[in-house]
Short mmCIF file of C-alpha atoms in Angstrom, two decimals:
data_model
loop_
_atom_site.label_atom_id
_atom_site.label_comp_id
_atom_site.label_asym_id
_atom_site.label_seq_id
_atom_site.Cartn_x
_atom_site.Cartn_y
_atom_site.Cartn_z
CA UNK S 1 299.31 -80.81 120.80
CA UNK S 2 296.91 -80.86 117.52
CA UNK S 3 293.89 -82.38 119.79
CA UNK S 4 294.80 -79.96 122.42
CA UNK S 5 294.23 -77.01 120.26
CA UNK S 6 291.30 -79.03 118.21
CA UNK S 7 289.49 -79.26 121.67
CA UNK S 8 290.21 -75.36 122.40
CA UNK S 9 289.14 -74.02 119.24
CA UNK S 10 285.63 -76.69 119.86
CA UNK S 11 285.19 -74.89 123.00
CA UNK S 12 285.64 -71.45 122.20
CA UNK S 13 283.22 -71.78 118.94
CA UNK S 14 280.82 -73.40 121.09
CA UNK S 15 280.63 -70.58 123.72
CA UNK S 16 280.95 -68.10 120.72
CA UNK S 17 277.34 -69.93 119.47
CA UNK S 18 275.74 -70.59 122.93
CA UNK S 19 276.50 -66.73 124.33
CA UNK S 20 275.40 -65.33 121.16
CA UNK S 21 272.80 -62.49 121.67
CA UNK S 22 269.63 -62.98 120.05
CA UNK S 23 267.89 -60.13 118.63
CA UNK S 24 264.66 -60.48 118.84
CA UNK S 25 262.10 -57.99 117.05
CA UNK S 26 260.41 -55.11 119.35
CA UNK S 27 257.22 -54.55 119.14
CA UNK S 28 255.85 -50.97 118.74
CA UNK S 29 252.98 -50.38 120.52
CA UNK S 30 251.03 -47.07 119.69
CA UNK S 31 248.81 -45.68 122.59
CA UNK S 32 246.59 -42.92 121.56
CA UNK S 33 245.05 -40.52 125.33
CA UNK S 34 241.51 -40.20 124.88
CA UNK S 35 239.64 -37.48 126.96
CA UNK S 36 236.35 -37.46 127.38
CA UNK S 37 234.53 -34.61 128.49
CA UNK S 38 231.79 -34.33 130.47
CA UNK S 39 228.91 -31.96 129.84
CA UNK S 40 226.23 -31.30 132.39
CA UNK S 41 223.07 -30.56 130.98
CA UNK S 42 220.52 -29.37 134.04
CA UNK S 43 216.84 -29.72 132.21
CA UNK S 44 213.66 -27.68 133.91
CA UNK S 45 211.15 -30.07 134.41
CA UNK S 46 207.32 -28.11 134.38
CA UNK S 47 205.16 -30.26 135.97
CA UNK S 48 201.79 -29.72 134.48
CA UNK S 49 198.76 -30.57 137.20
CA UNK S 50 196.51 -33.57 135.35
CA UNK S 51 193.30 -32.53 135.05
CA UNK S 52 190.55 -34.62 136.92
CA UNK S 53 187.71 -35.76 134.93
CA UNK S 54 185.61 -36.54 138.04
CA UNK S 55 182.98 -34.35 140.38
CA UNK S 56 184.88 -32.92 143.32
CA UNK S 57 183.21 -32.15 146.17
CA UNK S 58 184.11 -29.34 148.87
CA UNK S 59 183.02 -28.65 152.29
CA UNK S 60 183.50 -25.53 154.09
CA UNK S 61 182.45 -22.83 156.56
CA UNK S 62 180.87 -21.25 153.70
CA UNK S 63 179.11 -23.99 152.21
CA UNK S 64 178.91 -27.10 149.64
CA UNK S 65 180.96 -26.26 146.31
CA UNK S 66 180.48 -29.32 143.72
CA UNK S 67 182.85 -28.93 140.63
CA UNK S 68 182.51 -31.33 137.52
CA UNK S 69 184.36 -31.76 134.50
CA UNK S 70 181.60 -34.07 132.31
CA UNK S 71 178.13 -32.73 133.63
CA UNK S 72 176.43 -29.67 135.08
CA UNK S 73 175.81 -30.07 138.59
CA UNK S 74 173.47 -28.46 140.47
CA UNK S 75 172.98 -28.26 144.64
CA UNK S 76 169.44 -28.13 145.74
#
């Protein structure tokens, strides 16, 4: 009777120890919500013509018409 309550009082502690819970530590985990805004910024663009430094030449109806940015021109 003494190893038949020996053995029972074995078992039990050893399922007491095997099916204890283990606590184990939680993490915390922080999230922080960023919102991002978005700001549309609509720029005018002025387009300013480039000025030619060459002689243009034009042809009409009307006549010759010689334009030049470095030298006088004149039509003979």
């Amino acid at each position: 009777m003494k190893i038949t309550k020996l053995c029972v009082l074995l078992f039990s502690i050893t399922l007491f120890v095997a099916c204890k819970k283990e606590e184990k530590p939680v993490e915390v985990i922080k999230t922080n919500t960023v919102e991002k805004e978005t700001v549309i910024v609509k720029d005018t663009v002025k387009v300013v013509p480039k000025e030619e430094k060459a002689t243009s030449v034009k042809i009409n109806s009307d006549g010759v018409k010689v334009d030049s940015k470095n030298i006088d021109v004149e039509v003979k």
